[in-house]
């Protein structure tokens, strides 16, 4: 798609509203998550068409373990099934999948599939799809601080030498661009522990639509809104 409008390089999405979508239809919450996976597919297609280079999805937060066990199990099953079903098409489309978050809490089976999809798609270069799983910003910063602390204690790093680049390089997102645009669906206007460090200069967009109803048109609208924003990064323009 050729256009003169600024296109965000990295769009990060908080997929909210699956439960409400299911409830409105008298369905189980897990049906909302299944419909949510369809929206991920739709969004990915739209992002490829518009030339977006990275999409990050908040798929499972560290807080989500507190949901009913049946819902957590359904999400884990959906995750494994989606990886099995989608990997060939993702490869074909040139999509690389990377995971952020602390994965040791997942079952061996889930960890196996996460490693599998990362390896299988490692050579893809058109778009990077990042799944935030057992992720929260505070937990990511905690783990980064521990690692930095270890390096200081071992004498490999001087405390005075720690700068913003040092911190960024110890986050799960090391080497990835910061999000230019953060979208949260369902009308909620919160960051909920998602990419807090990385979103320092992001633009925010909060459409009312529930995540399972997020469409190609909705994605295009988000890009329109982004294109009209005046990003100054703390400078005078
Ligand atoms: C928020 O809706 C959605 C989630 C917590 C999970 C999103 C997951 C997917 C779309 C599926 C892909 C991810 C995996 C792990 C398979 P909500 O349940 O909070 O909705 P509500 O606010 O209406 O209750």
PDB file of C-alpha atoms in Angstrom, residues 1 7 40-55 89-96 124-129 216 219 223:
ATOM      1  CA  UNK A   1       0.000   0.000   0.000  1.00  0.00           C
ATOM      2  CA  UNK A   7       3.011   4.564   9.272  1.00  0.00           C
ATOM      3  CA  UNK A  40      -5.152 -11.408  15.702  1.00  0.00           C
ATOM      4  CA  UNK A  41      -5.149 -13.048  12.264  1.00  0.00           C
ATOM      5  CA  UNK A  42      -7.148 -10.158  10.771  1.00  0.00           C
ATOM      6  CA  UNK A  43      -4.866  -7.553  12.350  1.00  0.00           C
ATOM      7  CA  UNK A  44      -1.746  -9.316  11.148  1.00  0.00           C
ATOM      8  CA  UNK A  45      -3.049  -9.321   7.588  1.00  0.00           C
ATOM      9  CA  UNK A  46      -3.891  -5.620   7.797  1.00  0.00           C
ATOM     10  CA  UNK A  47      -0.500  -4.766   9.308  1.00  0.00           C
ATOM     11  CA  UNK A  48       1.283  -6.615   6.480  1.00  0.00           C
ATOM     12  CA  UNK A  49      -0.768  -4.701   3.904  1.00  0.00           C
ATOM     13  CA  UNK A  50       0.054  -1.346   5.516  1.00  0.00           C
ATOM     14  CA  UNK A  51       3.783  -2.051   5.928  1.00  0.00           C
ATOM     15  CA  UNK A  52       3.862  -2.111   9.738  1.00  0.00           C
ATOM     16  CA  UNK A  53       7.066  -3.918  10.810  1.00  0.00           C
ATOM     17  CA  UNK A  54       6.191  -5.090  14.312  1.00  0.00           C
ATOM     18  CA  UNK A  55       3.008  -6.028  16.151  1.00  0.00           C
ATOM     19  CA  UNK A  89       0.918 -19.651   7.176  1.00  0.00           C
ATOM     20  CA  UNK A  90       3.029 -17.293   9.314  1.00  0.00           C
ATOM     21  CA  UNK A  91       6.170 -18.620   7.632  1.00  0.00           C
ATOM     22  CA  UNK A  92       4.588 -18.218   4.222  1.00  0.00           C
ATOM     23  CA  UNK A  93       3.651 -14.614   4.990  1.00  0.00           C
ATOM     24  CA  UNK A  94       7.167 -13.760   6.228  1.00  0.00           C
ATOM     25  CA  UNK A  95       6.155 -13.311   9.855  1.00  0.00           C
ATOM     26  CA  UNK A  96       8.676 -13.904  12.598  1.00  0.00           C
ATOM     27  CA  UNK A 124      11.159 -14.432   8.454  1.00  0.00           C
ATOM     28  CA  UNK A 125      11.761 -10.743   7.842  1.00  0.00           C
ATOM     29  CA  UNK A 126       8.597  -9.007   6.717  1.00  0.00           C
ATOM     30  CA  UNK A 127       6.959  -8.449  10.083  1.00  0.00           C
ATOM     31  CA  UNK A 128       7.765  -9.439  13.660  1.00  0.00           C
ATOM     32  CA  UNK A 129       4.836 -10.572  15.771  1.00  0.00           C
ATOM     33  CA  UNK A 216      -9.218  -4.387   9.094  1.00  0.00           C
ATOM     34  CA  UNK A 219      -6.916  -1.085  12.169  1.00  0.00           C
ATOM     35  CA  UNK A 223      -3.440   4.277  11.545  1.00  0.00           C
TER      36      UNK A 223
END
